[in-house]
Amino acid sequence: GGYRLGRPANQINVLEVVDAVDTSDAEVARCVLRGGPCRPDGRCAVHDVFAGATRALRASLSAQSLAEIAVPGAPGIELERR
């Protein structure tokens, strides 16, 4: 079992993997108090805090490649050096 990468691990960021397996629409802001997409009729009390946290998380994930977080020698991890 397992997966094979379509590109070298240093060319794939963690956010790409998360977006590939997460079925929710990451681009649609979700209200943590009301549930579902944020509504245009007003923001909830925590909207700006959670929107900022979501942006920071996505930026952090996109800044890390799979090669950077892989543990060399771990079972199933075979990194090719090019």
PDB file of N, CA and C in Angstrom:
ATOM      1  N   GLY A   1       0.817  -1.186   0.000  1.00  0.00           N
ATOM      2  CA  GLY A   1       0.000   0.000   0.000  1.00  0.00           C
ATOM      3  C   GLY A   1       0.855   1.241   0.000  1.00  0.00           C
ATOM      4  N   GLY A   2       0.206   2.350   0.019  1.00  0.00           N
ATOM      5  CA  GLY A   2       0.900   3.628   0.074  1.00  0.00           C
ATOM      6  C   GLY A   2       0.593   4.486  -1.130  1.00  0.00           C
ATOM      7  N   TYR A   3       1.384   5.512  -1.271  1.00  0.00           N
ATOM      8  CA  TYR A   3       1.196   6.469  -2.356  1.00  0.00           C
ATOM      9  C   TYR A   3       2.519   6.696  -3.050  1.00  0.00           C
ATOM     10  N   ARG A   4       2.445   7.047  -4.306  1.00  0.00           N
ATOM     11  CA  ARG A   4       3.608   7.462  -5.069  1.00  0.00           C
ATOM     12  C   ARG A   4       3.395   8.914  -5.461  1.00  0.00           C
ATOM     13  N   LEU A   5       4.424   9.704  -5.313  1.00  0.00           N
ATOM     14  CA  LEU A   5       4.321  11.130  -5.641  1.00  0.00           C
ATOM     15  C   LEU A   5       4.459  11.342  -7.140  1.00  0.00           C
ATOM     16  N   GLY A   6       3.720  12.289  -7.649  1.00  0.00           N
ATOM     17  CA  GLY A   6       3.791  12.626  -9.065  1.00  0.00           C
ATOM     18  C   GLY A   6       4.924  13.583  -9.387  1.00  0.00           C
ATOM     19  N   ARG A   7       5.468  14.209  -8.353  1.00  0.00           N
ATOM     20  CA  ARG A   7       6.599  15.132  -8.488  1.00  0.00           C
ATOM     21  C   ARG A   7       7.559  14.852  -7.336  1.00  0.00           C
ATOM     22  N   PRO A   8       8.777  15.334  -7.435  1.00  0.00           N
ATOM     23  CA  PRO A   8       9.711  15.162  -6.316  1.00  0.00           C
ATOM     24  C   PRO A   8       9.145  15.812  -5.040  1.00  0.00           C
ATOM     25  N   ALA A   9       9.452  15.213  -3.892  1.00  0.00           N
ATOM     26  CA  ALA A   9       8.918  15.679  -2.613  1.00  0.00           C
ATOM     27  C   ALA A   9       9.279  17.131  -2.323  1.00  0.00           C
ATOM     28  N   ASN A  10      10.406  17.601  -2.834  1.00  0.00           N
ATOM     29  CA  ASN A  10      10.780  18.995  -2.581  1.00  0.00           C
ATOM     30  C   ASN A  10      10.002  19.982  -3.449  1.00  0.00           C
ATOM     31  N   GLN A  11       9.189  19.472  -4.367  1.00  0.00           N
ATOM     32  CA  GLN A  11       8.359  20.325  -5.218  1.00  0.00           C
ATOM     33  C   GLN A  11       6.878  20.267  -4.837  1.00  0.00           C
ATOM     34  N   ILE A  12       6.557  19.604  -3.736  1.00  0.00           N
ATOM     35  CA  ILE A  12       5.166  19.484  -3.277  1.00  0.00           C
ATOM     36  C   ILE A  12       5.089  20.056  -1.876  1.00  0.00           C
ATOM     37  N   ASN A  13       4.242  21.072  -1.682  1.00  0.00           N
ATOM     38  CA  ASN A  13       4.122  21.610  -0.324  1.00  0.00           C
ATOM     39  C   ASN A  13       2.989  20.905   0.417  1.00  0.00           C
ATOM     40  N   VAL A  14       3.032  21.008   1.730  1.00  0.00           N
ATOM     41  CA  VAL A  14       2.078  20.296   2.580  1.00  0.00           C
ATOM     42  C   VAL A  14       0.645  20.765   2.310  1.00  0.00           C
ATOM     43  N   LEU A  15       0.462  22.033   2.006  1.00  0.00           N
ATOM     44  CA  LEU A  15      -0.878  22.546   1.719  1.00  0.00           C
ATOM     45  C   LEU A  15      -1.487  21.846   0.505  1.00  0.00           C
ATOM     46  N   GLU A  16      -0.684  21.551  -0.500  1.00  0.00           N
ATOM     47  CA  GLU A  16      -1.191  20.834  -1.675  1.00  0.00           C
ATOM     48  C   GLU A  16      -1.754  19.473  -1.282  1.00  0.00           C
ATOM     49  N   VAL A  17      -1.083  18.805  -0.360  1.00  0.00           N
ATOM     50  CA  VAL A  17      -1.544  17.491   0.097  1.00  0.00           C
ATOM     51  C   VAL A  17      -2.842  17.642   0.889  1.00  0.00           C
ATOM     52  N   VAL A  18      -2.879  18.600   1.800  1.00  0.00           N
ATOM     53  CA  VAL A  18      -4.087  18.828   2.598  1.00  0.00           C
ATOM     54  C   VAL A  18      -5.264  19.156   1.689  1.00  0.00           C
ATOM     55  N   ASP A  19      -5.057  20.047   0.740  1.00  0.00           N
ATOM     56  CA  ASP A  19      -6.142  20.416  -0.179  1.00  0.00           C
ATOM     57  C   ASP A  19      -6.586  19.236  -1.043  1.00  0.00           C
ATOM     58  N   ALA A  20      -5.666  18.339  -1.371  1.00  0.00           N
ATOM     59  CA  ALA A  20      -6.008  17.182  -2.203  1.00  0.00           C
ATOM     60  C   ALA A  20      -6.887  16.178  -1.465  1.00  0.00           C
ATOM     61  N   VAL A  21      -6.715  16.064  -0.150  1.00  0.00           N
ATOM     62  CA  VAL A  21      -7.487  15.073   0.603  1.00  0.00           C
ATOM     63  C   VAL A  21      -8.657  15.674   1.368  1.00  0.00           C
ATOM     64  N   ASP A  22      -8.682  16.988   1.534  1.00  0.00           N
ATOM     65  CA  ASP A  22      -9.775  17.654   2.247  1.00  0.00           C
ATOM     66  C   ASP A  22     -10.884  17.958   1.251  1.00  0.00           C
ATOM     67  N   THR A  23     -12.067  17.411   1.501  1.00  0.00           N
ATOM     68  CA  THR A  23     -13.165  17.579   0.547  1.00  0.00           C
ATOM     69  C   THR A  23     -13.919  18.896   0.723  1.00  0.00           C
ATOM     70  N   SER A  24     -13.667  19.628   1.797  1.00  0.00           N
ATOM     71  CA  SER A  24     -14.351  20.917   1.968  1.00  0.00           C
ATOM     72  C   SER A  24     -13.696  21.959   1.072  1.00  0.00           C
ATOM     73  N   ASP A  25     -14.415  23.003   0.758  1.00  0.00           N
ATOM     74  CA  ASP A  25     -13.891  24.081  -0.076  1.00  0.00           C
ATOM     75  C   ASP A  25     -13.113  25.040   0.814  1.00  0.00           C
ATOM     76  N   ALA A  26     -11.796  24.957   0.765  1.00  0.00           N
ATOM     77  CA  ALA A  26     -10.938  25.756   1.638  1.00  0.00           C
ATOM     78  C   ALA A  26     -11.040  27.250   1.347  1.00  0.00           C
ATOM     79  N   GLU A  27     -11.487  27.605   0.165  1.00  0.00           N
ATOM     80  CA  GLU A  27     -11.583  29.016  -0.192  1.00  0.00           C
ATOM     81  C   GLU A  27     -12.838  29.689   0.365  1.00  0.00           C
ATOM     82  N   VAL A  28     -13.808  28.899   0.798  1.00  0.00           N
ATOM     83  CA  VAL A  28     -15.043  29.460   1.335  1.00  0.00           C
ATOM     84  C   VAL A  28     -14.900  29.599   2.844  1.00  0.00           C
ATOM     85  N   ALA A  29     -15.032  30.830   3.338  1.00  0.00           N
ATOM     86  CA  ALA A  29     -14.927  31.052   4.779  1.00  0.00           C
ATOM     87  C   ALA A  29     -16.090  30.358   5.478  1.00  0.00           C
ATOM     88  N   ARG A  30     -15.776  29.667   6.583  1.00  0.00           N
ATOM     89  CA  ARG A  30     -16.793  28.934   7.330  1.00  0.00           C
ATOM     90  C   ARG A  30     -16.961  29.589   8.686  1.00  0.00           C
ATOM     91  N   CYS A  31     -18.188  29.792   9.075  1.00  0.00           N
ATOM     92  CA  CYS A  31     -18.499  30.398  10.361  1.00  0.00           C
ATOM     93  C   CYS A  31     -18.425  29.333  11.457  1.00  0.00           C
ATOM     94  N   VAL A  32     -17.595  29.580  12.465  1.00  0.00           N
ATOM     95  CA  VAL A  32     -17.445  28.598  13.542  1.00  0.00           C
ATOM     96  C   VAL A  32     -18.596  28.671  14.541  1.00  0.00           C
ATOM     97  N   LEU A  33     -19.319  29.768  14.579  1.00  0.00           N
ATOM     98  CA  LEU A  33     -20.447  29.890  15.507  1.00  0.00           C
ATOM     99  C   LEU A  33     -21.770  29.461  14.883  1.00  0.00           C
ATOM    100  N   ARG A  34     -21.985  29.869  13.635  1.00  0.00           N
ATOM    101  CA  ARG A  34     -23.258  29.578  12.965  1.00  0.00           C
ATOM    102  C   ARG A  34     -23.231  28.271  12.187  1.00  0.00           C
ATOM    103  N   GLY A  35     -22.059  27.788  11.848  1.00  0.00           N
ATOM    104  CA  GLY A  35     -21.938  26.608  10.992  1.00  0.00           C
ATOM    105  C   GLY A  35     -22.196  26.996   9.551  1.00  0.00           C
ATOM    106  N   GLY A  36     -21.564  26.325   8.627  1.00  0.00           N
ATOM    107  CA  GLY A  36     -21.744  26.621   7.214  1.00  0.00           C
ATOM    108  C   GLY A  36     -20.940  27.830   6.787  1.00  0.00           C
ATOM    109  N   PRO A  37     -21.120  28.229   5.540  1.00  0.00           N
ATOM    110  CA  PRO A  37     -20.374  29.366   5.002  1.00  0.00           C
ATOM    111  C   PRO A  37     -20.733  30.665   5.733  1.00  0.00           C
ATOM    112  N   CYS A  38     -19.771  31.575   5.800  1.00  0.00           N
ATOM    113  CA  CYS A  38     -20.055  32.887   6.375  1.00  0.00           C
ATOM    114  C   CYS A  38     -21.135  33.553   5.537  1.00  0.00           C
ATOM    115  N   ARG A  39     -21.996  34.280   6.196  1.00  0.00           N
ATOM    116  CA  ARG A  39     -23.105  34.926   5.488  1.00  0.00           C
ATOM    117  C   ARG A  39     -22.760  36.383   5.192  1.00  0.00           C
ATOM    118  N   PRO A  40     -23.260  36.878   4.077  1.00  0.00           N
ATOM    119  CA  PRO A  40     -22.960  38.266   3.708  1.00  0.00           C
ATOM    120  C   PRO A  40     -23.685  39.294   4.587  1.00  0.00           C
ATOM    121  N   ASP A  41     -24.642  38.848   5.424  1.00  0.00           N
ATOM    122  CA  ASP A  41     -25.423  39.803   6.229  1.00  0.00           C
ATOM    123  C   ASP A  41     -24.712  40.223   7.517  1.00  0.00           C
ATOM    124  N   GLY A  42     -23.497  39.808   7.703  1.00  0.00           N
ATOM    125  CA  GLY A  42     -22.761  40.228   8.890  1.00  0.00           C
ATOM    126  C   GLY A  42     -21.826  39.148   9.380  1.00  0.00           C
ATOM    127  N   ARG A  43     -20.810  39.593  10.045  1.00  0.00           N
ATOM    128  CA  ARG A  43     -19.815  38.667  10.566  1.00  0.00           C
ATOM    129  C   ARG A  43     -20.126  38.339  12.013  1.00  0.00           C
ATOM    130  N   CYS A  44     -19.766  37.109  12.416  1.00  0.00           N
ATOM    131  CA  CYS A  44     -19.933  36.743  13.818  1.00  0.00           C
ATOM    132  C   CYS A  44     -18.794  37.372  14.627  1.00  0.00           C
ATOM    133  N   ALA A  45     -18.867  37.248  15.916  1.00  0.00           N
ATOM    134  CA  ALA A  45     -17.901  37.890  16.813  1.00  0.00           C
ATOM    135  C   ALA A  45     -16.468  37.387  16.641  1.00  0.00           C
ATOM    136  N   VAL A  46     -16.289  36.166  16.160  1.00  0.00           N
ATOM    137  CA  VAL A  46     -14.938  35.605  16.056  1.00  0.00           C
ATOM    138  C   VAL A  46     -14.450  35.470  14.612  1.00  0.00           C
ATOM    139  N   HIS A  47     -15.194  36.020  13.670  1.00  0.00           N
ATOM    140  CA  HIS A  47     -14.863  35.877  12.252  1.00  0.00           C
ATOM    141  C   HIS A  47     -13.425  36.296  11.946  1.00  0.00           C
ATOM    142  N   ASP A  48     -13.058  37.507  12.310  1.00  0.00           N
ATOM    143  CA  ASP A  48     -11.739  38.020  11.951  1.00  0.00           C
ATOM    144  C   ASP A  48     -10.616  37.211  12.582  1.00  0.00           C
ATOM    145  N   VAL A  49     -10.810  36.753  13.817  1.00  0.00           N
ATOM    146  CA  VAL A  49      -9.789  35.948  14.495  1.00  0.00           C
ATOM    147  C   VAL A  49      -9.593  34.622  13.765  1.00  0.00           C
ATOM    148  N   PHE A  50     -10.686  33.933  13.446  1.00  0.00           N
ATOM    149  CA  PHE A  50     -10.567  32.640  12.774  1.00  0.00           C
ATOM    150  C   PHE A  50     -10.118  32.783  11.328  1.00  0.00           C
ATOM    151  N   ALA A  51     -10.522  33.840  10.659  1.00  0.00           N
ATOM    152  CA  ALA A  51     -10.067  34.058   9.285  1.00  0.00           C
ATOM    153  C   ALA A  51      -8.557  34.288   9.271  1.00  0.00           C
ATOM    154  N   GLY A  52      -8.058  35.060  10.212  1.00  0.00           N
ATOM    155  CA  GLY A  52      -6.617  35.291  10.307  1.00  0.00           C
ATOM    156  C   GLY A  52      -5.856  34.018  10.638  1.00  0.00           C
ATOM    157  N   ALA A  53      -6.409  33.217  11.535  1.00  0.00           N
ATOM    158  CA  ALA A  53      -5.770  31.954  11.912  1.00  0.00           C
ATOM    159  C   ALA A  53      -5.739  30.997  10.720  1.00  0.00           C
ATOM    160  N   THR A  54      -6.806  30.966   9.946  1.00  0.00           N
ATOM    161  CA  THR A  54      -6.864  30.101   8.769  1.00  0.00           C
ATOM    162  C   THR A  54      -5.825  30.532   7.739  1.00  0.00           C
ATOM    163  N   ARG A  55      -5.713  31.834   7.517  1.00  0.00           N
ATOM    164  CA  ARG A  55      -4.704  32.342   6.571  1.00  0.00           C
ATOM    165  C   ARG A  55      -3.292  31.979   7.042  1.00  0.00           C
ATOM    166  N   ALA A  56      -3.028  32.128   8.337  1.00  0.00           N
ATOM    167  CA  ALA A  56      -1.702  31.810   8.880  1.00  0.00           C
ATOM    168  C   ALA A  56      -1.395  30.317   8.750  1.00  0.00           C
ATOM    169  N   LEU A  57      -2.377  29.474   9.030  1.00  0.00           N
ATOM    170  CA  LEU A  57      -2.186  28.032   8.906  1.00  0.00           C
ATOM    171  C   LEU A  57      -1.865  27.655   7.461  1.00  0.00           C
ATOM    172  N   ARG A  58      -2.648  28.171   6.517  1.00  0.00           N
ATOM    173  CA  ARG A  58      -2.436  27.841   5.112  1.00  0.00           C
ATOM    174  C   ARG A  58      -1.082  28.352   4.622  1.00  0.00           C
ATOM    175  N   ALA A  59      -0.664  29.521   5.088  1.00  0.00           N
ATOM    176  CA  ALA A  59       0.645  30.053   4.702  1.00  0.00           C
ATOM    177  C   ALA A  59       1.762  29.168   5.253  1.00  0.00           C
ATOM    178  N   SER A  60       1.608  28.715   6.484  1.00  0.00           N
ATOM    179  CA  SER A  60       2.613  27.848   7.093  1.00  0.00           C
ATOM    180  C   SER A  60       2.704  26.515   6.359  1.00  0.00           C
ATOM    181  N   LEU A  61       1.564  25.926   6.039  1.00  0.00           N
ATOM    182  CA  LEU A  61       1.559  24.649   5.321  1.00  0.00           C
ATOM    183  C   LEU A  61       2.156  24.785   3.922  1.00  0.00           C
ATOM    184  N   SER A  62       1.899  25.906   3.268  1.00  0.00           N
ATOM    185  CA  SER A  62       2.424  26.082   1.912  1.00  0.00           C
ATOM    186  C   SER A  62       3.922  26.379   1.919  1.00  0.00           C
ATOM    187  N   ALA A  63       4.472  26.761   3.055  1.00  0.00           N
ATOM    188  CA  ALA A  63       5.894  27.075   3.151  1.00  0.00           C
ATOM    189  C   ALA A  63       6.761  25.842   3.408  1.00  0.00           C
ATOM    190  N   GLN A  64       6.145  24.692   3.660  1.00  0.00           N
ATOM    191  CA  GLN A  64       6.890  23.475   3.967  1.00  0.00           C
ATOM    192  C   GLN A  64       6.693  22.440   2.866  1.00  0.00           C
ATOM    193  N   SER A  65       7.796  21.919   2.355  1.00  0.00           N
ATOM    194  CA  SER A  65       7.689  20.853   1.352  1.00  0.00           C
ATOM    195  C   SER A  65       7.628  19.504   2.056  1.00  0.00           C
ATOM    196  N   LEU A  66       7.161  18.508   1.329  1.00  0.00           N
ATOM    197  CA  LEU A  66       7.148  17.158   1.886  1.00  0.00           C
ATOM    198  C   LEU A  66       8.558  16.695   2.229  1.00  0.00           C
ATOM    199  N   ALA A  67       9.528  17.059   1.418  1.00  0.00           N
ATOM    200  CA  ALA A  67      10.908  16.668   1.684  1.00  0.00           C
ATOM    201  C   ALA A  67      11.404  17.252   3.005  1.00  0.00           C
ATOM    202  N   GLU A  68      10.960  18.456   3.338  1.00  0.00           N
ATOM    203  CA  GLU A  68      11.409  19.106   4.573  1.00  0.00           C
ATOM    204  C   GLU A  68      10.845  18.436   5.822  1.00  0.00           C
ATOM    205  N   ILE A  69       9.689  17.817   5.704  1.00  0.00           N
ATOM    206  CA  ILE A  69       9.091  17.217   6.908  1.00  0.00           C
ATOM    207  C   ILE A  69       9.235  15.699   6.959  1.00  0.00           C
ATOM    208  N   ALA A  70       9.717  15.095   5.864  1.00  0.00           N
ATOM    209  CA  ALA A  70       9.901  13.646   5.846  1.00  0.00           C
ATOM    210  C   ALA A  70      11.038  13.264   6.787  1.00  0.00           C
ATOM    211  N   VAL A  71      10.886  12.125   7.418  1.00  0.00           N
ATOM    212  CA  VAL A  71      11.921  11.607   8.313  1.00  0.00           C
ATOM    213  C   VAL A  71      12.705  10.551   7.546  1.00  0.00           C
ATOM    214  N   PRO A  72      13.928  10.872   7.153  1.00  0.00           N
ATOM    215  CA  PRO A  72      14.721   9.884   6.408  1.00  0.00           C
ATOM    216  C   PRO A  72      14.872   8.589   7.207  1.00  0.00           C
ATOM    217  N   GLY A  73      14.683   7.493   6.524  1.00  0.00           N
ATOM    218  CA  GLY A  73      14.820   6.195   7.166  1.00  0.00           C
ATOM    219  C   GLY A  73      13.556   5.676   7.818  1.00  0.00           C
ATOM    220  N   ALA A  74      12.513   6.487   7.900  1.00  0.00           N
ATOM    221  CA  ALA A  74      11.257   6.022   8.477  1.00  0.00           C
ATOM    222  C   ALA A  74      10.635   5.007   7.522  1.00  0.00           C
ATOM    223  N   PRO A  75       9.868   4.053   8.062  1.00  0.00           N
ATOM    224  CA  PRO A  75       9.252   3.046   7.191  1.00  0.00           C
ATOM    225  C   PRO A  75       8.431   3.699   6.077  1.00  0.00           C
ATOM    226  N   GLY A  76       8.687   3.309   4.850  1.00  0.00           N
ATOM    227  CA  GLY A  76       7.936   3.820   3.712  1.00  0.00           C
ATOM    228  C   GLY A  76       8.452   5.128   3.144  1.00  0.00           C
ATOM    229  N   ILE A  77       9.463   5.715   3.769  1.00  0.00           N
ATOM    230  CA  ILE A  77      10.002   6.989   3.279  1.00  0.00           C
ATOM    231  C   ILE A  77      11.272   6.705   2.492  1.00  0.00           C
ATOM    232  N   GLU A  78      11.201   6.964   1.212  1.00  0.00           N
ATOM    233  CA  GLU A  78      12.369   6.812   0.341  1.00  0.00           C
ATOM    234  C   GLU A  78      12.525   8.112  -0.414  1.00  0.00           C
ATOM    235  N   LEU A  79      13.504   8.902  -0.041  1.00  0.00           N
ATOM    236  CA  LEU A  79      13.735  10.175  -0.704  1.00  0.00           C
ATOM    237  C   LEU A  79      14.848  10.021  -1.727  1.00  0.00           C
ATOM    238  N   GLU A  80      14.552  10.444  -2.947  1.00  0.00           N
ATOM    239  CA  GLU A  80      15.561  10.397  -3.996  1.00  0.00           C
ATOM    240  C   GLU A  80      16.241  11.742  -4.047  1.00  0.00           C
ATOM    241  N   ARG A  81      17.539  11.750  -4.061  1.00  0.00           N
ATOM    242  CA  ARG A  81      18.314  12.992  -4.179  1.00  0.00           C
ATOM    243  C   ARG A  81      18.596  13.229  -5.648  1.00  0.00           C
ATOM    244  N   ARG A  82      18.326  14.441  -6.097  1.00  0.00           N
ATOM    245  CA  ARG A  82      18.595  14.783  -7.509  1.00  0.00           C
ATOM    246  C   ARG A  82      19.558  15.914  -7.588  1.00  0.00           C
TER     247      ARG A  82
END
